[in-house]
């Protein structure tokens, strides 16, 4: 369904993309040791004897990591393998104390699943299903530090042994946008499930991007793998650059070699890291220190029961039960924290306005998306750092809902709330911002305006209906925004008619 | 008073508890014996007389205070240098770990100290437990206390627990820990006329034991007799949550339930173990064993273990494969030896460190293991060997539907001379032919002294039992021991 094409000299080219995403499992201990996993800790302070691979040390699986992998699998409707096993991937490197990484090559814990992406939030037909081949659990390596000493490299083992899920997609994506949407959606799901915090800038989520090109309808081309790409934007850039590079290469008579590449964001290009010829022979074999992982139905059901409402279901509910637009539902469910914020806001608004949630949902959604997001953005803040709590937002919205203030006054009130941290009620009271439905005062204002604009009144009566908005605006201005817009409309109609 | 160094675990424990002698006296006597023998036998890599004395002093103080005494109270033992001991050099007999002092104590050694045992020192072994003669240690050969009559040629104490077997046989330790991957407790026990048991895989925690081949490695006791083995194994065994392969089962009271009465028991004699050209003395000792167990009331049943001949090749694929990976951590980065030639990069450091740190046998097995796991060979070797392993385990399962225990020789010959087989690795590997099948199947197996061959050297008989049935193995061992009447001991020449 993707219509993304690269125009080469010899015609159009299709791009085929698969992603292998490494997601750090949210847990306070490592995969096979009890060591802590705090980000940003002093080097080598989160290291147990097991992580440092001292002689005679043995791995013991951390049940929480297994549970999170199973929950993640269930969240993408994947097959959960009741029998899985850990394998050793053998290679030498200074950041790999054991000389092998414990992973799952032959029998991963999670099998086939799928993730739905939507390329255009406003177009329900832009939905596409991306297959997930497997999820397996494995250890992370440590980190080399080359800038600490003029001639030596230092090793920090804090990350050594940290639990990762490797989530391997099918080569089902056909454009940078699809790759970006898949990664975003996957991140959303992981954050909902709580199995990964999705902090790409801290390295808790990163993608290996597999790209190949072909003429439409032809067999798959040779792919390259660009490693450790750590943002949605970079993944999209890698796909674009790598596809272009491959097309140019092939059209110049060259051949794509299967190799590992690195992305350089400063130059927006990928560079060869190592080719298949000097690829390691990892000598995978079952880890004899560990027994196979055997899960029973009760355990899997317990994991399933622990799942929260997932993004697709939530979005559906927002549209059908709350009557939100497809766009608003998409925006509010894209991140679990936004959805959580919205749901508290909604509950507070409904309670304070004494109305059913469905009745105030649209208003709450619009306010959050078009008012609060904008205001926070200007302050360089986000929902997490917002000075306005969902409860305070609910108070403000309830004031609009019960007619105490108008929408435009609400904007002023929000500004004051952000400025002072005071509640909406206090501000409205203190600043005298309550909306008036006092017909006498409004009528007096209207009379003045009609008298001062006799020419326009005439034009209106001659059929220039558009001028009605002008009179409303003038009246509201004269009333300093505090007039009830309904009453203003009604009175104007009467006097102009 | 008898010479304290002639006593085993049960006798020492009783003597100390009864106040016949103090734990300190025992430790002092063994410390002296160790010091006297060290130059000639080289059984220890490091000696720790102060540790033995400290443990003894604690036992004496506890006894004086009327506190209950542990199962190993007052017994100083040798600790195979494969067990990590806190603050005491732990080398696996390799240069690559020379000077390494762990900041932790292995589960098994900690259990022994908790039970009142003291440490005489760290016992020599084949490097990383790879060998059958204790000739691969980086800290010199261990010399068996046994000699052929009128011959001073040094003999192999067996391996890899050669320091352990020598120390117990030479009466410089009443007991010692061993580890057995393919026979490393049983074969040295047989070579030196002592008893040793490898329990069911998983009985003893591997936590803190330098790994050779994880799916096979199993610790066990080596002692003067079957009763001492039972007592010490009770202390060493037990579930350890730090070892994922540890058996989560209670430890039976093996020593209290010892019985040499074999009435109603069936003993299997595996046809396939009777090899062409078998040493006639070994064949005779096996026949003796059969007669003794009959005498103890057992019924003898011929059985078949049809895949026996594939055990040795399978073992020499699986064990090196695991070893090649287990030993990758000795890379010069974090501990142990680091050889960093001028201007060397990381790869050069690995190469230099491992070239200098590992002995030839260790390198050979790393090469074999790397080869059998490599792309294109994995299925032909490793996968195939795992299938063979499953078939061997099935052979035993079927056999144990008919019999309670299996009786076989421990090794194909008595002790050979140092240097006699070290030139030909294959001939050395053949020494494990009777011990490897039980290892591959994870079964409990023990060696007990059966007598002397025509050259006056000890021969061992091996009892193999069902999984978790250490009791059956120990009981059969006791029945053999009672009838063998093995009282021979090496003449002291050191």
Coordinates of N, CA, C and O in Angstrom, one line a residue, chain A residues 392-488:
Chain A
X392 N -6.4 21.2 38.5 CA -6.5 22.7 38.3 C -7.2 23.0 36.9 O -8.0 23.9 36.8
X393 N -6.8 22.2 35.9 CA -7.4 22.3 34.6 C -8.8 22.0 34.6 O -9.7 22.7 34.0
X394 N -9.2 21.0 35.4 CA -10.6 20.6 35.6 C -11.4 21.7 36.2 O -12.6 22.0 35.7
X395 N -10.8 22.4 37.1 CA -11.5 23.5 37.8 C -11.8 24.6 36.7 O -12.9 25.1 36.7
X396 N -10.8 24.9 35.9 CA -11.0 25.9 34.9 C -12.1 25.5 33.9 O -13.0 26.3 33.6
X397 N -12.0 24.2 33.4 CA -13.0 23.8 32.4 C -14.4 23.8 33.0 O -15.4 24.1 32.3
X398 N -14.5 23.5 34.3 CA -15.8 23.4 34.9 C -16.4 24.8 34.9 O -17.6 25.1 34.7
X399 N -15.6 25.9 35.1 CA -16.0 27.3 35.1 C -16.6 27.6 33.7 O -17.5 28.4 33.6
X400 N -15.9 27.1 32.6 CA -16.5 27.3 31.3 C -17.8 26.6 31.1 O -18.8 27.1 30.7
X401 N -17.8 25.3 31.6 CA -18.9 24.5 31.3 C -20.2 25.0 32.0 O -21.3 25.0 31.5
X402 N -20.0 25.6 33.2 CA -21.2 26.1 33.9 C -21.5 27.6 33.6 O -22.3 28.2 34.2
X403 N -20.8 28.2 32.6 CA -21.1 29.5 32.1 C -20.5 30.6 33.0 O -20.8 31.8 32.8
X404 N -19.6 30.3 34.0 CA -19.1 31.3 34.8 C -18.1 32.2 34.0 O -18.1 33.4 34.2
X405 N -17.4 31.6 33.1 CA -16.5 32.4 32.2 C -16.6 32.0 30.8 O -17.1 30.8 30.5
X406 N -16.2 32.8 29.9 CA -16.3 32.4 28.5 C -15.0 31.8 28.1 O -14.0 31.9 28.8
X407 N -15.0 31.2 26.9 CA -13.8 30.6 26.4 C -12.6 31.6 26.3 O -11.5 31.2 26.6
X408 N -12.9 32.8 25.9 CA -11.8 33.7 25.7 C -11.3 34.2 27.0 O -10.0 34.4 27.2
X409 N -12.1 34.4 28.0 CA -11.7 34.7 29.3 C -10.8 33.6 29.9 O -9.8 33.8 30.5
X410 N -11.2 32.3 29.5 CA -10.5 31.2 30.0 C -9.0 31.2 29.6 O -8.2 30.8 30.3
X411 N -8.8 31.8 28.4 CA -7.4 31.9 28.0 C -6.6 32.8 28.9 O -5.5 32.5 29.3
X412 N -7.2 33.9 29.3 CA -6.5 34.8 30.2 C -6.3 34.1 31.6 O -5.2 34.3 32.2
X413 N -7.3 33.4 32.0 CA -7.2 32.8 33.3 C -6.1 31.7 33.3 O -5.3 31.7 34.2
X414 N -6.0 31.0 32.2 CA -4.9 30.0 32.1 C -3.5 30.7 32.2 O -2.6 30.2 32.9
X415 N -3.4 31.8 31.5 CA -2.1 32.5 31.5 C -1.8 32.9 33.0 O -0.7 32.7 33.4
X416 N -2.8 33.4 33.7 CA -2.6 33.8 35.1 C -2.2 32.5 35.9 O -1.4 32.6 36.8
X417 N -2.9 31.4 35.6 CA -2.6 30.2 36.4 C -1.2 29.8 36.2 O -0.5 29.4 37.1
X418 N -0.7 29.8 34.9 CA 0.7 29.4 34.7 C 1.6 30.4 35.3 O 2.7 30.0 35.8
X419 N 1.2 31.6 35.4 CA 2.1 32.7 35.9 C 2.2 32.6 37.5 O 3.3 32.6 38.0
X420 N 1.0 32.4 38.1 CA 1.0 32.5 39.6 C 0.9 31.2 40.3 O 1.1 31.1 41.5
X421 N 0.4 30.2 39.6 CA 0.1 28.9 40.2 C -1.2 28.9 41.0 O -1.5 27.9 41.7
X422 N -1.9 30.0 41.0 CA -3.2 30.1 41.7 C -4.3 29.3 40.9 O -4.1 29.0 39.7
X423 N -5.4 28.9 41.6 CA -6.5 28.2 41.0 C -7.3 29.1 40.1 O -7.4 30.3 40.3
X424 N -8.1 28.5 39.2 CA -8.9 29.3 38.3 C -10.0 30.1 39.0 O -10.2 31.3 38.7
X425 N -10.6 29.5 40.0 CA -11.7 30.1 40.8 C -11.2 31.4 41.5 O -11.8 32.5 41.4
X426 N -10.0 31.3 42.1 CA -9.4 32.4 42.8 C -9.1 33.5 41.9 O -9.4 34.7 42.1
X427 N -8.6 33.2 40.7 CA -8.2 34.2 39.7 C -9.4 34.9 39.2 O -9.5 36.1 39.1
X428 N -10.4 34.1 38.8 CA -11.7 34.7 38.3 C -12.3 35.7 39.3 O -12.7 36.8 39.0
X429 N -12.3 35.3 40.5 CA -12.8 36.1 41.6 C -12.0 37.4 41.8 O -12.6 38.5 41.8
X430 N -10.7 37.2 41.9 CA -9.8 38.3 42.2 C -9.8 39.3 41.1 O -9.9 40.5 41.3
X431 N -9.8 38.8 39.8 CA -9.7 39.7 38.7 C -11.1 40.2 38.2 O -11.2 40.9 37.2
X432 N -12.1 39.7 38.8 CA -13.5 40.1 38.4 C -13.8 39.6 36.9 O -14.3 40.4 36.1
X433 N -13.5 38.4 36.6 CA -13.6 38.0 35.2 C -14.9 37.2 35.0 O -15.1 36.6 33.9
X434 N -15.8 37.2 36.0 CA -17.0 36.4 35.8 C -17.8 37.0 34.6 O -17.9 38.2 34.4
X435 N -18.3 36.0 33.8 CA -19.1 36.4 32.7 C -20.5 37.0 33.1 O -21.0 36.6 34.1
X436 N -20.9 38.0 32.4 CA -22.2 38.5 32.8 C -23.3 38.1 31.7 O -23.0 38.1 30.6
X437 N -24.5 37.8 32.3 CA -25.6 37.6 31.4 C -26.7 38.7 31.7 O -27.8 38.6 31.4
X438 N -26.2 39.7 32.3 CA -27.0 40.9 32.7 C -27.4 41.6 31.4 O -26.7 42.3 30.7
X439 N -28.7 41.4 31.0 CA -29.1 41.9 29.6 C -29.1 43.4 29.6 O -28.8 44.0 28.5
X440 N -29.4 44.0 30.7 CA -29.4 45.5 30.8 C -28.0 46.0 30.3 O -27.9 46.9 29.4
X441 N -26.9 45.5 31.0 CA -25.6 46.1 30.7 C -25.2 45.7 29.2 O -24.7 46.6 28.5
X442 N -25.6 44.5 28.8 CA -25.2 44.1 27.4 C -26.0 45.0 26.4 O -25.4 45.5 25.4
X443 N -27.3 45.2 26.7 CA -28.1 46.0 25.8 C -27.6 47.4 25.7 O -27.5 47.9 24.5
X444 N -27.2 47.9 26.8 CA -26.6 49.3 26.8 C -25.4 49.4 25.9 O -25.3 50.3 25.0
X445 N -24.5 48.3 26.0 CA -23.3 48.3 25.2 C -23.7 48.2 23.7 O -23.1 48.9 22.8
X446 N -24.7 47.3 23.4 CA -25.1 47.1 22.0 C -25.7 48.4 21.4 O -25.3 48.8 20.3
X447 N -26.5 49.1 22.2 CA -27.1 50.3 21.7 C -26.0 51.3 21.3 O -26.0 51.9 20.2
X448 N -25.0 51.4 22.2 CA -23.9 52.4 21.9 C -23.2 52.0 20.6 O -22.8 52.8 19.7
X449 N -22.9 50.7 20.4 CA -22.2 50.3 19.2 C -23.0 50.5 17.9 O -22.5 50.9 16.9
X450 N -24.3 50.1 18.0 CA -25.1 50.3 16.8 C -25.2 51.8 16.4 O -25.1 52.1 15.2
X451 N -25.3 52.7 17.4 CA -25.3 54.1 17.2 C -24.1 54.6 16.5 O -24.1 55.4 15.6
X452 N -22.9 54.1 17.0 CA -21.6 54.6 16.5 C -21.3 54.0 15.1 O -20.4 54.5 14.4
X453 N -22.1 52.9 14.7 CA -21.8 52.3 13.4 C -23.0 52.2 12.5 O -23.3 51.2 12.0
X454 N -23.7 53.3 12.4 CA -24.9 53.3 11.7 C -24.8 52.9 10.3 O -25.7 52.2 9.7
X455 N -23.6 53.2 9.6 CA -23.4 52.8 8.2 C -23.4 51.3 8.1 O -24.0 50.7 7.2
X456 N -22.8 50.7 9.1 CA -22.6 49.2 9.0 C -24.0 48.5 9.3 O -24.3 47.5 8.7
X457 N -24.8 49.1 10.2 CA -26.1 48.6 10.5 C -26.9 48.6 9.2 O -27.6 47.6 8.9
X458 N -26.8 49.7 8.5 CA -27.5 49.8 7.2 C -27.1 48.7 6.2 O -27.9 48.0 5.6
X459 N -25.8 48.6 6.1 CA -25.3 47.5 5.2 C -25.8 46.1 5.6 O -26.1 45.3 4.7
X460 N -25.8 45.9 6.9 CA -26.2 44.6 7.4 C -27.7 44.4 7.0 O -28.0 43.3 6.5
X461 N -28.4 45.4 7.3 CA -29.9 45.2 7.0 C -30.1 45.1 5.5 O -31.1 44.5 5.1
X462 N -29.2 45.6 4.7 CA -29.3 45.4 3.2 C -28.9 44.1 2.8 O -28.8 43.8 1.6
X463 N -28.4 43.2 3.7 CA -28.1 41.8 3.3 C -26.7 41.4 3.6 O -26.3 40.3 3.3
X464 N -25.8 42.3 4.1 CA -24.4 41.9 4.3 C -24.3 41.2 5.6 O -23.8 41.8 6.6
X465 N -24.8 40.0 5.7 CA -24.9 39.1 6.9 C -23.6 39.0 7.6 O -23.5 38.8 8.8
X466 N -22.5 39.0 6.8 CA -21.2 38.7 7.4 C -20.8 39.7 8.5 O -20.0 39.5 9.3
X467 N -21.5 40.9 8.4 CA -21.2 41.9 9.4 C -21.6 41.6 10.8 O -21.2 42.2 11.8
X468 N -22.4 40.5 11.0 CA -22.9 40.1 12.3 C -21.7 39.8 13.2 O -21.7 40.3 14.4
X469 N -20.7 39.2 12.7 CA -19.5 38.9 13.5 C -18.9 40.1 14.0 O -18.4 40.2 15.2
X470 N -18.9 41.2 13.2 CA -18.3 42.4 13.6 C -19.0 43.0 14.8 O -18.3 43.4 15.8
X471 N -20.3 43.0 14.8 CA -21.1 43.5 15.9 C -20.8 42.7 17.2 O -20.7 43.2 18.3
X472 N -20.7 41.3 17.0 CA -20.5 40.5 18.2 C -19.1 40.9 18.8 O -19.0 41.1 20.0
X473 N -18.1 41.0 17.9 CA -16.8 41.3 18.4 C -16.7 42.6 19.1 O -16.1 42.7 20.2
X474 N -17.4 43.6 18.5 CA -17.4 45.0 19.2 C -18.1 44.9 20.5 O -17.6 45.5 21.5
X475 N -19.2 44.2 20.6 CA -19.9 44.1 21.9 C -19.0 43.4 22.9 O -18.9 43.9 24.1
X476 N -18.4 42.3 22.6 CA -17.6 41.6 23.5 C -16.4 42.5 24.0 O -16.1 42.4 25.2
X477 N -15.9 43.2 23.0 CA -14.8 44.1 23.4 C -15.2 45.2 24.4 O -14.6 45.4 25.4
X478 N -16.4 45.7 24.1 CA -17.0 46.7 25.0 C -17.2 46.1 26.4 O -17.1 46.8 27.4
X479 N -17.6 44.8 26.4 CA -17.9 44.1 27.7 C -16.6 43.5 28.3 O -16.7 42.8 29.2
X480 N -15.5 43.8 27.7 CA -14.2 43.3 28.2 C -14.2 41.8 28.2 O -13.6 41.1 29.1
X481 N -14.9 41.2 27.2 CA -14.9 39.7 27.1 C -15.8 39.0 28.1 O -15.8 37.8 28.1
X482 N -16.4 39.7 29.0 CA -17.1 39.0 30.1 C -18.6 38.8 29.8 O -19.3 38.2 30.6
X483 N -19.0 39.2 28.6 CA -20.4 39.0 28.3 C -20.7 37.6 27.8 O -19.8 37.0 27.2
X484 N -21.8 37.0 28.2 CA -22.1 35.7 27.8 C -22.4 35.7 26.3 O -23.3 36.4 25.9
X485 N -21.6 35.0 25.5 CA -21.8 35.1 24.1 C -23.2 34.7 23.6 O -23.7 35.3 22.6
X486 N -23.8 33.8 24.2 CA -25.2 33.4 23.8 C -26.2 34.6 24.0 O -26.9 34.9 23.1
X487 N -26.0 35.3 25.1 CA -26.9 36.4 25.4 C -26.6 37.5 24.3 O -27.5 38.2 23.8
X488 N -25.3 37.8 24.1 CA -24.9 38.8 23.1 C -25.6 38.5 21.7 O -26.2 39.4 21.1

